[in-house]
Coordinates of C-alpha atoms in Angstrom, one line a residue:
X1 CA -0.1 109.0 73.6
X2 CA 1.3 106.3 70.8
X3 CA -1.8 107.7 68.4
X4 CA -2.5 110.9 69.3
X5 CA -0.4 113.4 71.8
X6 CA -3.4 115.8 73.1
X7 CA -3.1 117.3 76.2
X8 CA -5.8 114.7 77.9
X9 CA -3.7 111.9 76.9
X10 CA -0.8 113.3 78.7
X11 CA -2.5 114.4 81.5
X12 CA -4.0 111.0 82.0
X13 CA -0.7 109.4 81.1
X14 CA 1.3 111.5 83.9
X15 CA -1.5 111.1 86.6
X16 CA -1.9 107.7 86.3
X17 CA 1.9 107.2 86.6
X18 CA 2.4 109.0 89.3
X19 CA -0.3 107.5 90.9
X20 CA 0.6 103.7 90.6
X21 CA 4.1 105.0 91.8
X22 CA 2.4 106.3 95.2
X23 CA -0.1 103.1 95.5
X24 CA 3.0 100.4 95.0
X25 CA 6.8 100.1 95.4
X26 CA 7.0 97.7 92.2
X27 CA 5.8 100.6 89.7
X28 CA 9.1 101.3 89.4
X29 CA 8.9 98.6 86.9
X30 CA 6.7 101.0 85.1
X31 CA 9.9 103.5 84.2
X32 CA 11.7 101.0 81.8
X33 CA 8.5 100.0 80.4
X34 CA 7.6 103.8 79.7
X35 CA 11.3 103.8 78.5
X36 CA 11.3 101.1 75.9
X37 CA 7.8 102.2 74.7
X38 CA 8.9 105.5 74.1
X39 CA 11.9 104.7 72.2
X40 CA 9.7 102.3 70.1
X41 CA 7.6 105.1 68.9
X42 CA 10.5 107.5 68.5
X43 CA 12.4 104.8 66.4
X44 CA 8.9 103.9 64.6
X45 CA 8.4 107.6 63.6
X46 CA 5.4 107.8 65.9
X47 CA 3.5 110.9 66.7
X48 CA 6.5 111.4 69.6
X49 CA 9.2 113.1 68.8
X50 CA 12.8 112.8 70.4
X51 CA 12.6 115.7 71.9
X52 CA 9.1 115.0 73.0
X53 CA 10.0 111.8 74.4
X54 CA 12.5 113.6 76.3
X55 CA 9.8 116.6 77.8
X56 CA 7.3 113.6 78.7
X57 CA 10.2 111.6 80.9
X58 CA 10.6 115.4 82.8
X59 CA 7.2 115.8 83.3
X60 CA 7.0 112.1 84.6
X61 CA 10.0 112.8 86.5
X62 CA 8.5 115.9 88.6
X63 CA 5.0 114.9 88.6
X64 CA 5.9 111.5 90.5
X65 CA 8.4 113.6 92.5
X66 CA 5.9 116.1 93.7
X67 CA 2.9 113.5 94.4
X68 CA 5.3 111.3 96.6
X69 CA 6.1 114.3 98.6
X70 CA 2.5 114.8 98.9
X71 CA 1.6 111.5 99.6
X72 CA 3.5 111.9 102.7
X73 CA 2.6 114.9 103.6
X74 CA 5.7 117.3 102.2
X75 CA 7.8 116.1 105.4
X76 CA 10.6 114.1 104.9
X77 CA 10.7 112.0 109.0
X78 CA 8.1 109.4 108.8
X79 CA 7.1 111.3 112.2
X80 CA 6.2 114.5 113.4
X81 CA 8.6 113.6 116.4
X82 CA 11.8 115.0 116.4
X83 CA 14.9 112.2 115.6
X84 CA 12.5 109.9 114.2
X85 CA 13.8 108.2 111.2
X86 CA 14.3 104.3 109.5
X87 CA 17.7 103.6 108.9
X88 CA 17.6 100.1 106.8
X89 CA 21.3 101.5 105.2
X90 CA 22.8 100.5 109.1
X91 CA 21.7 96.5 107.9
X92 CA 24.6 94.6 106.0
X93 CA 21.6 92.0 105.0
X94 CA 19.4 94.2 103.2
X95 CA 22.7 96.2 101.0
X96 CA 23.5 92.2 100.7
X97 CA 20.5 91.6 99.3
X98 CA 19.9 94.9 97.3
X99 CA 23.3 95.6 96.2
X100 CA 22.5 98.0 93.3
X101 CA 19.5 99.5 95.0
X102 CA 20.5 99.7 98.3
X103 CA 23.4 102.8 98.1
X104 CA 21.3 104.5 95.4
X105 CA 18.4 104.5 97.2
X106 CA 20.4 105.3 100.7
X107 CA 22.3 108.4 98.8
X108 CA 18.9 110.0 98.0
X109 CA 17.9 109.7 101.5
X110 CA 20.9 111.3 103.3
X111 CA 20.3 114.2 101.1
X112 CA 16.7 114.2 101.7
X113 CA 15.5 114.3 97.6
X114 CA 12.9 112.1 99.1
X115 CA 10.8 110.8 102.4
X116 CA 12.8 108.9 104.3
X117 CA 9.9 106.7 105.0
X118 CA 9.9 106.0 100.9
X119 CA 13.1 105.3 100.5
X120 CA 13.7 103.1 103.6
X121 CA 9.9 101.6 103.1
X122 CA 11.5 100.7 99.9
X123 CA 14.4 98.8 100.7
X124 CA 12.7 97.2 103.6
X125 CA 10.0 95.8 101.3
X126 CA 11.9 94.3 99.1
X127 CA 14.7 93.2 101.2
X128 CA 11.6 91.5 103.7
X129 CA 10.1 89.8 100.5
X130 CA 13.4 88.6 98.4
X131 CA 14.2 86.3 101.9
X132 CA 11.0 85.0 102.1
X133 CA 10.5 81.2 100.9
X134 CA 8.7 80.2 98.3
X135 CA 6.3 77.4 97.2
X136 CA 5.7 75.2 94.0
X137 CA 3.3 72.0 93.8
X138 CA 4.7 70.6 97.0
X139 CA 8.5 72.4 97.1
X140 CA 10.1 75.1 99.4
X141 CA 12.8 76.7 97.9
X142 CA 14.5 80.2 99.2
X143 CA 16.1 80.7 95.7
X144 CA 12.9 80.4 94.2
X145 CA 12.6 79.1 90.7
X146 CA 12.1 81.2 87.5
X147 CA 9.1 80.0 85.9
X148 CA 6.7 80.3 89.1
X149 CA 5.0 83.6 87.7
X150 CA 4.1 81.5 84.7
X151 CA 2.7 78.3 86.3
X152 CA 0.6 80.8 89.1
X153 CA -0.4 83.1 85.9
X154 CA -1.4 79.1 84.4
X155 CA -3.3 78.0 87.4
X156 CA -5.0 81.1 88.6
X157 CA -6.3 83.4 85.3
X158 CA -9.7 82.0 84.3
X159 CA -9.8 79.0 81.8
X160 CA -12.0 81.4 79.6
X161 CA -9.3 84.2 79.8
X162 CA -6.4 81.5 78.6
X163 CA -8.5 80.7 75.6
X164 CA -9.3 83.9 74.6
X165 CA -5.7 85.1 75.7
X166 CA -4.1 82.8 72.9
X167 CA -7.0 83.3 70.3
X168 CA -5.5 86.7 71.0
X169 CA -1.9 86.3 70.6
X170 CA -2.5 84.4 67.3
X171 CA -4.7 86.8 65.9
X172 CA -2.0 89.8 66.8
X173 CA 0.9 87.3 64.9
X174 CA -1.4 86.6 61.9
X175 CA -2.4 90.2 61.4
X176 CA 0.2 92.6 62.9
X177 CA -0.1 94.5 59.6
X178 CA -3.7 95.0 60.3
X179 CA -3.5 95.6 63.7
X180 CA -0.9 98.6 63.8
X181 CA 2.7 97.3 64.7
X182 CA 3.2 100.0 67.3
X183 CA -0.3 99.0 69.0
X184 CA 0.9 95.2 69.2
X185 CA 4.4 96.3 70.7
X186 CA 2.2 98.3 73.2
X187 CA 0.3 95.3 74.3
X188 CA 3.1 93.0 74.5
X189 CA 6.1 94.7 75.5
X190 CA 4.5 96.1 79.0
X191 CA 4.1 92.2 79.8
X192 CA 6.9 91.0 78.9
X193 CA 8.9 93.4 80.6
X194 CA 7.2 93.3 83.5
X195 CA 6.9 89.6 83.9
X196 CA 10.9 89.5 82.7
X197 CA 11.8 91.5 85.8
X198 CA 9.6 89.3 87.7
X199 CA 10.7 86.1 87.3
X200 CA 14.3 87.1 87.5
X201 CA 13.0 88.0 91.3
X202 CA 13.4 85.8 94.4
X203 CA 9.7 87.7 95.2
X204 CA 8.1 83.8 94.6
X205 CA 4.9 84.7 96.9
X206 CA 2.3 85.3 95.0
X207 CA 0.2 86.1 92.0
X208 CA -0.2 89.9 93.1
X209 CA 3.3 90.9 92.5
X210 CA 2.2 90.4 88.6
X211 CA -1.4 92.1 88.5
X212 CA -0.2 94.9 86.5
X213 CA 0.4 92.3 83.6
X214 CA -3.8 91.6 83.5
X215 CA -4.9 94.8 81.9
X216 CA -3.0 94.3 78.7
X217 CA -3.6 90.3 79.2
X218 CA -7.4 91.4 78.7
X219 CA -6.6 93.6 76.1
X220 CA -4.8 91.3 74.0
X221 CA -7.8 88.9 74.9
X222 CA -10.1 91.2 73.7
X223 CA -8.7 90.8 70.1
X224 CA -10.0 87.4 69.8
X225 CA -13.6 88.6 70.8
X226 CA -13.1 91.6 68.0
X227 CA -11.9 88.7 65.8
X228 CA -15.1 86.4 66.4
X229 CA -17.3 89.8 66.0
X230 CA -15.6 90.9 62.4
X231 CA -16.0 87.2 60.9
X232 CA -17.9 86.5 58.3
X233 CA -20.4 84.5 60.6
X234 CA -24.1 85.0 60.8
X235 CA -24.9 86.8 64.2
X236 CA -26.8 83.8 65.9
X237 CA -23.6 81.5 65.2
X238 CA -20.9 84.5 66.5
X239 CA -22.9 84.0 70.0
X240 CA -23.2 80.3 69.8
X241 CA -19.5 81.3 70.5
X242 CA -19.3 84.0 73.1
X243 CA -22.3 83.1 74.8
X244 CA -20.7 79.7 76.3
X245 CA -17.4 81.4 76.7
X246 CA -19.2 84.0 79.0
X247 CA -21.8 81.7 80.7
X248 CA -18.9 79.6 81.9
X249 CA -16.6 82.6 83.1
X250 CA -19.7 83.8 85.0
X251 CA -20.4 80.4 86.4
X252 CA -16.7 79.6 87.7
X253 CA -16.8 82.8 89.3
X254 CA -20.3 81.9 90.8
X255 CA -18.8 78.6 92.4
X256 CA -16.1 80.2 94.2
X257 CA -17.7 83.3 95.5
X258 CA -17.2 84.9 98.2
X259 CA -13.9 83.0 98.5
X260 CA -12.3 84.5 95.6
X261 CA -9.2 84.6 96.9
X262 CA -8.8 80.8 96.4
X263 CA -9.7 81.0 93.1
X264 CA -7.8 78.5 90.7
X265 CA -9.3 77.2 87.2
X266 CA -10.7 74.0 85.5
X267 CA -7.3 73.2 84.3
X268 CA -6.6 71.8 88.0
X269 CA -9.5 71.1 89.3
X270 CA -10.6 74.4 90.6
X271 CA -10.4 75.6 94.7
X272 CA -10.1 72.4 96.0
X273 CA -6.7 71.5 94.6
X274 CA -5.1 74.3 94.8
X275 CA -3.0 73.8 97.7
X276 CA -1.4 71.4 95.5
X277 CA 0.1 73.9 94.0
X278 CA 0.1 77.3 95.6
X279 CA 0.4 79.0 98.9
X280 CA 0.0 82.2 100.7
X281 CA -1.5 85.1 98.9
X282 CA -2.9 82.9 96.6
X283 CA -4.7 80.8 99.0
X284 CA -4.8 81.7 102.7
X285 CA -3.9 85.0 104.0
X286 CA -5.8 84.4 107.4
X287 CA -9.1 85.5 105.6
X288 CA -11.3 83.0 107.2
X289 CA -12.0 84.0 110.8
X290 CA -15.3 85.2 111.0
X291 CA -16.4 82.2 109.2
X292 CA -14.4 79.6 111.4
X293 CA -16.3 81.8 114.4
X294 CA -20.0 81.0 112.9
X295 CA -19.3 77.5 112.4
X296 CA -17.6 77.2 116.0
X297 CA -21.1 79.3 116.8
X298 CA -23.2 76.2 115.1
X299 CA -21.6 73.8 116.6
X300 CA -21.4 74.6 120.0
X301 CA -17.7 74.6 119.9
X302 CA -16.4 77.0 122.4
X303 CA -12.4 76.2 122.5
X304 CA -10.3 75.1 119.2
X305 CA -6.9 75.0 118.2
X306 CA -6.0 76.8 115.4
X307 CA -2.7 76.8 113.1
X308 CA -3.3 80.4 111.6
X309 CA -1.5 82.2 109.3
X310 CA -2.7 85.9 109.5
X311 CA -2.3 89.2 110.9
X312 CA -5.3 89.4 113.3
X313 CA -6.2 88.3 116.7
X314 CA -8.6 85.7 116.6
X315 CA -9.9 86.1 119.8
X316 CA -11.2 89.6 118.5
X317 CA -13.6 88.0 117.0
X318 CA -14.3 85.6 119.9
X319 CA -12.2 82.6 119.0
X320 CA -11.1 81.2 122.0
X321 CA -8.7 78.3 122.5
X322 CA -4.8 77.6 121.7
X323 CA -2.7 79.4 118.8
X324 CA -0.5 76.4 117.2
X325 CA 3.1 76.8 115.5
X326 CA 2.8 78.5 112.4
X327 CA 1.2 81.9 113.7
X328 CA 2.8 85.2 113.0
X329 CA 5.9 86.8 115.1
X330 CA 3.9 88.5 117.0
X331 CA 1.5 85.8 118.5
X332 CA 4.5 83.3 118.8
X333 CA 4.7 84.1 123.0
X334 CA 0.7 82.5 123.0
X335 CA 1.3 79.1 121.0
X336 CA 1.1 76.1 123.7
X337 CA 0.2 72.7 123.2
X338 CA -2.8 71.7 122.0
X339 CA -5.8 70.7 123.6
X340 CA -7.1 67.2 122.8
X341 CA -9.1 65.4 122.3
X342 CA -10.6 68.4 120.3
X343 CA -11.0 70.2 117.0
X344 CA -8.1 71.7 115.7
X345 CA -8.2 73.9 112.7
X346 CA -4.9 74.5 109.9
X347 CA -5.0 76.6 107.6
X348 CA -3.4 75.9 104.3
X349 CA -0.3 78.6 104.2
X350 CA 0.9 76.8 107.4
X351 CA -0.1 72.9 105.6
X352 CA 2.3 73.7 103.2
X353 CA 4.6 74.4 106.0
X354 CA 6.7 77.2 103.5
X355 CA 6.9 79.2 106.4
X356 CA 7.5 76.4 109.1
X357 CA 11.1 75.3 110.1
X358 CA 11.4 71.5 109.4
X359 CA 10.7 70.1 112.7
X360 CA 6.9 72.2 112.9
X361 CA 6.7 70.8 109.3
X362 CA 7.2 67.3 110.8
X363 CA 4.4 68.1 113.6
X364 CA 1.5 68.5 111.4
X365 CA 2.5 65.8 108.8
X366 CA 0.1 63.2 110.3
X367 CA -2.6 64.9 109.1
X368 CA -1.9 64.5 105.5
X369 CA -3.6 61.3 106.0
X370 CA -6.5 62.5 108.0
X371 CA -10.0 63.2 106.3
X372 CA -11.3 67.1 107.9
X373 CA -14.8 67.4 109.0
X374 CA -15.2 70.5 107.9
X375 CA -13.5 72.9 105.2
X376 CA -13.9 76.6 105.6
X377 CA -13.2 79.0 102.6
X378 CA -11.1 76.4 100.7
X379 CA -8.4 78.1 103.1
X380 CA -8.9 76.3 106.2
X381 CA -9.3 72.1 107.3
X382 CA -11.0 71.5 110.4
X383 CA -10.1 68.0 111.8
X384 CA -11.3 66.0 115.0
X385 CA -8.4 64.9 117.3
X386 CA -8.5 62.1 119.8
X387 CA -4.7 61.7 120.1
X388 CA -2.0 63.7 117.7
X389 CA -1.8 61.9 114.8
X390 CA 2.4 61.4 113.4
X391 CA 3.5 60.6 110.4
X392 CA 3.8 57.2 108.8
X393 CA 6.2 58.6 106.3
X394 CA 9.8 58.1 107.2
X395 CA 12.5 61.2 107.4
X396 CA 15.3 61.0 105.1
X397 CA 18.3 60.3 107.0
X398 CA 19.7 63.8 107.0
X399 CA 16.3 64.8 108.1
X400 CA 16.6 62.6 111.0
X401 CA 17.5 65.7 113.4
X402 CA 14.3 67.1 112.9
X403 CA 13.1 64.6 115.7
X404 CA 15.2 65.9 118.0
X405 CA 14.3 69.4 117.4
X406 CA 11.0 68.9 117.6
X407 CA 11.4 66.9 121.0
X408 CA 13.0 70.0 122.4
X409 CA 10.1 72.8 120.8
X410 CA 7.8 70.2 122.5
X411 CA 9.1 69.4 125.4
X412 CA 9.2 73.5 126.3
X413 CA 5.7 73.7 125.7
X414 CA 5.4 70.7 128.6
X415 CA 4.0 68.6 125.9
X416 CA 6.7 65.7 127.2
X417 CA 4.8 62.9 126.2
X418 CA 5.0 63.7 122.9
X419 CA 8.8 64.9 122.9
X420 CA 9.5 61.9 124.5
X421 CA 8.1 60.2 121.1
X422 CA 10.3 61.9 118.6
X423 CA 13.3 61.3 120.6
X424 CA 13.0 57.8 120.8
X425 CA 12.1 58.0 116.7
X426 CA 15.5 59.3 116.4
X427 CA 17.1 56.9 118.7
X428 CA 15.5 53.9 116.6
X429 CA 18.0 55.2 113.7
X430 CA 20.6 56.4 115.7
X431 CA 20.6 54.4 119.5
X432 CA 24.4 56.1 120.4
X433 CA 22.9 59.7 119.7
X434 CA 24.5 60.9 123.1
X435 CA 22.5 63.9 123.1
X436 CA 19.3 62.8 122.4
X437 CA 19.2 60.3 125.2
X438 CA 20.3 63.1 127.4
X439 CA 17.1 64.9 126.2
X440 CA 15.0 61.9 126.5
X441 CA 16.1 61.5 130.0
X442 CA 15.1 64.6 130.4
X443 CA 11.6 64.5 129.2
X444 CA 11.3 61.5 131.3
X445 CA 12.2 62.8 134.5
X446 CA 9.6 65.5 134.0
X447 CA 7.1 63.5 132.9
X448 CA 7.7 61.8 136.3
X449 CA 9.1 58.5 134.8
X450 CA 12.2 58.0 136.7
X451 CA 12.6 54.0 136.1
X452 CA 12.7 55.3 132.5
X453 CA 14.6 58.4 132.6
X454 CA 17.6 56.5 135.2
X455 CA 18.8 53.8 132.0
X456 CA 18.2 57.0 129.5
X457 CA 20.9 58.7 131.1
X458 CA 23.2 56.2 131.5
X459 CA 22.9 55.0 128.4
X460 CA 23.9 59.1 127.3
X461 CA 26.7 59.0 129.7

C-alpha cells in the first residue's frame, strides 16, 4: 500500500488484518502500528491520502468486524445452550489487572457489538498471562523485568540471523537515502512498536508473544544479503560469504532437529544451556512424552516418576508410574510420593521451579548436584534415585519456613520420613519453633516413633 494503492494491495492488506486479528488476541497490537504507518505516509506525501487513510481504517474496521463474527459463527453465546455466557467483568482481579481494557471491553459485550466469547476470551487471556511468573537466567519475578524480550530475542534467533540482522540495520542507517525513507520507517517502526508494547507487558513467558516482530527482522536482514549481492565483488568471493553464512544456519538447525522447540544459539552454547536462561514456551511445554515412553520401552522401565509440566495425560500414551509436584491443576489430585529407589524424570519448566511455590522449589533442589542418565529432547533429565537427594545449599533465613511447609505437603502425601527431615532442618535454626515441633511430633507419631514423637511434643508444649 506505502508504493502503490491497487486494489490487490488492499485486498491483501485488509484480509491479512483481519485474519491475524481472528488467529491471535495480541494483533490488536497491529491497530497502532497500521495507525502510525499510515500517518507516516500521509505526513510523507505518500501515495495515501488523508482521506484515504481514513476509508482504509473503515474498511479495516468492518472487515475485522465481520470475520470475527464469522469466526464464531455469527452468534454472540459461546454456546448454542440457552444462558450460556463468560462473565470475566463479575472478577475484581482481572478489571485490577486490566484497568483500561477491562470496562471497554466489558461495555462492548453488554451491548453485544461483539461475541461474548471474544471479548471475555480476551480479558481472560490476558488477565491469566499478566499473573503468571516469569523467568530470567536463574530469577522468578511476578513483575517481570523490561528487557526480557530482548535477552530471549538475543538467545533464541539464529547466530546467522543476528549478523545479518545488524549488517542490516547498518546498511538501512548508511543509506536511508537510497533505500526509500518511507520503506525503512516500514521495517522498523512495526518492530519497534510492537516490541515497545511488549516489554512494557508483565507477559514475561515466552518468545512467541514477539513472533510477529520476525518477518520484518528478516526483512531488514535481507538488506545485508542485497548489500553483499550489489558489491563490487567478483561472484566466487560474494559466495565465499553467503555460502558459510547458510551452511552454518542449515547445520544449527540440523543439530537441534526435531527438538526445535529448544532451540537457543552459539552465543550460549546452544540446547544444552538453555535452561540457564529460559523457561516454558521456550524450552518445555510437556512436548516430550512419546519419546520418554520409547526410552522407558528400551529400557524395560515399566513405572517412573515424572515432574511434568504439560497439558496431557501421560498415561495416554502408556506412562505409568507417579505424577510429582509441578504438574498442571488438573492432575494435582494424582501427585503422591515418589517411588524409590527408581527413575524419576523433571522436566525443565518445573527445574526452574517458576511455577513451583518455594517449598516444591526446595524438594527438587538436590538434584542440581546430580548427574541424569539420560536427557530427552533437551526438555527433560532422567535421573536414578536410591534415596531423595536434599540440598547442600542452605535457605536464607527468611526462607527458613519453607522447611516447615514442605514438612506439612510431605507429610500429607504419607511421605513422613522425609517431613520429618525438614522439620528438624528448621528446628536446627530455630529449636523454640513451637509449631514446628508440634508438626514433628506429629510426623513421628505416624511414622510410629512414639519414644521420638513423646519429647517432640513436650518440647512444643
Amino acid at each position: 500500500v506505502q508504493h502503490r494503492l491497487s486494489a490487490g494491495n488492499v485486498g491483501g492488506f485488509v484480509l491479512c488484518f483481519a485474519l491475524a486479528v481472528v488467529a491471535k488476541f495480541s494483533a490488536i497490537l497491529l491497530a497502532p502500528t497500521v495507525a502510525v504507518l499510515l500517518v507516516w505516509i500521509v505526513w510523507r506525501r505518500g501515495p495515501v491520502t488523508g482521506r484515504v487513510a481514513v476509508g482504509l481504517v473503515a474498511l479495516l474496521g468492518v472487515t475485522t468486524w465481520i470475520a470475527i463474527w464469522a469466526v464464531y459463527g455469527f452468534r454472540f453465546a459461546p454456546s448454542a445452550e440457552p444462558g450460556v455466557l463468560l462473565h470475566t467483568w463479575d472478577s475484581a482481579e482481572v478489571n485490577a489487572r486490566l484497568p483500561a481494557i477491562a470496562p471497554l471491553l466489558n461495555c462492548i459485550d453488554a451491548r453485544h457489538l461483539l461475541p461474548n466469547a471474544f471479548t471475555q476470551g480476551f480479558l481472560m487471556c490476558f488477565a491469566w498471562s499478566e499473573a503468571l511468573p516469569g523467568y530470567l537466567a536463574g530469577e522468578i519475578s511476578r513483575t517481570g523485568w523490561w528487557y526480557y524480550y530482548p535477552i530471549a530475542f538475543a538467545v533464541k534467533t539464529p547466530a546467522v540471523l543476528l549478523v545479518l540482522l545488524a549488517g542490516g540495520l547498518g546498511a538501512l542507517l548508511v543509506r536511508r537515502r537510497q533505500a526509500g525513507e518511507r520503506g525503512v520507517w516500514f521495517l522498523v517502526l512495526p518492530v519497534a512498536i510492537y516490541g515497545g508494547v511488549a516489554m512494557g507487558t508483565h507477559i514475561n513467558i515466552g518468545l512467541r508473544h514477539i513472533l510477529p516482530v520476525y518477518p520484518f527482522v528478516l526483512m531488514i536482514a535481507a538488506v545485508a544479503v542485497r548489500e553483499i549481492f550489489d558489491s563490487a565483488w567478483r561472484a566466487r568471493t560474494k559466495w565465499l560469504v553467503l555460502g558459510p553464512l547458510v551452511g552454518f544456519w542449515i547445520a544449527t538447525f540440523g543439530s537441534v532437529y526435531p527438538f526445535t522447540l529448544t532451540f537457543f544459539n552459539q552465543f550460549v552454547g546452544g540446547p544444552e544451556h538453555g535452561p540457564e536462561y529460559l523457561a516454558d514456551s521456550n524450552l518445555d511445554w510437556g512436548q516430550y512424552l512419546k519419546r520418554l515412553k520409547s526410552w522407558m520401552d528400551r529400557r524395560g522401565v515399566q513405572r517412573i516418576n515424572l515432574a511434568y509440566f504439560g497439558m496431557a495425560d501421560p498415561g495416554y500414551y502408556g506412562i505409568h508410574g507417579v505424577l510429582l509436584p509441578g504438574a498442571r491443576d488438573f492432575m494435582e489430585a494424582r501427585i503422591a510420593r515418589p517411588e524409590l529407589p527408581g527413575y524419576v524424570a523433571i522436566g525443565e519448566t518445573v527445574a526452574s521451579g517458576v511455577y513451583l511455590r518455594p517449598e516444591w522449589r526446595l524438594f527438587y533442589g538436590g538434584f542440581d548436584e546430580l548427574e541424569p542418565v539420560a536427557e530427552i529432547g533437551n526438555s527433560l533429565r532422567i535421573y536414578w534415585v536410591e534415596q531423595w537427594p536434599e540440598s547442600a545449599e542452605s535457605l536464607p533465613d527468611d526462607q527458613l519456613v519453607c522447611h516447615r511447609l514442605l514438612g506439612d505437603r510431605l507429610s500429607r502425601l504419607g511421605w513422613q520420613q522425609q517431613a520429618v527431615y525438614h522439620y528438624r532442618e528448621l528446628l536446627r535454626h530455630r529449636p523454640n519453633d513451637a509449631l514446628t515441633q508440634a508438626h514433628l511430633a506429629s510426623a513421628l507419631l505416624d511414622s510410629g516413633r512414639m519414644a521420638e514423637a513423646e519429647p517432640a511434643f513436650q518440647h512444643a508444649i
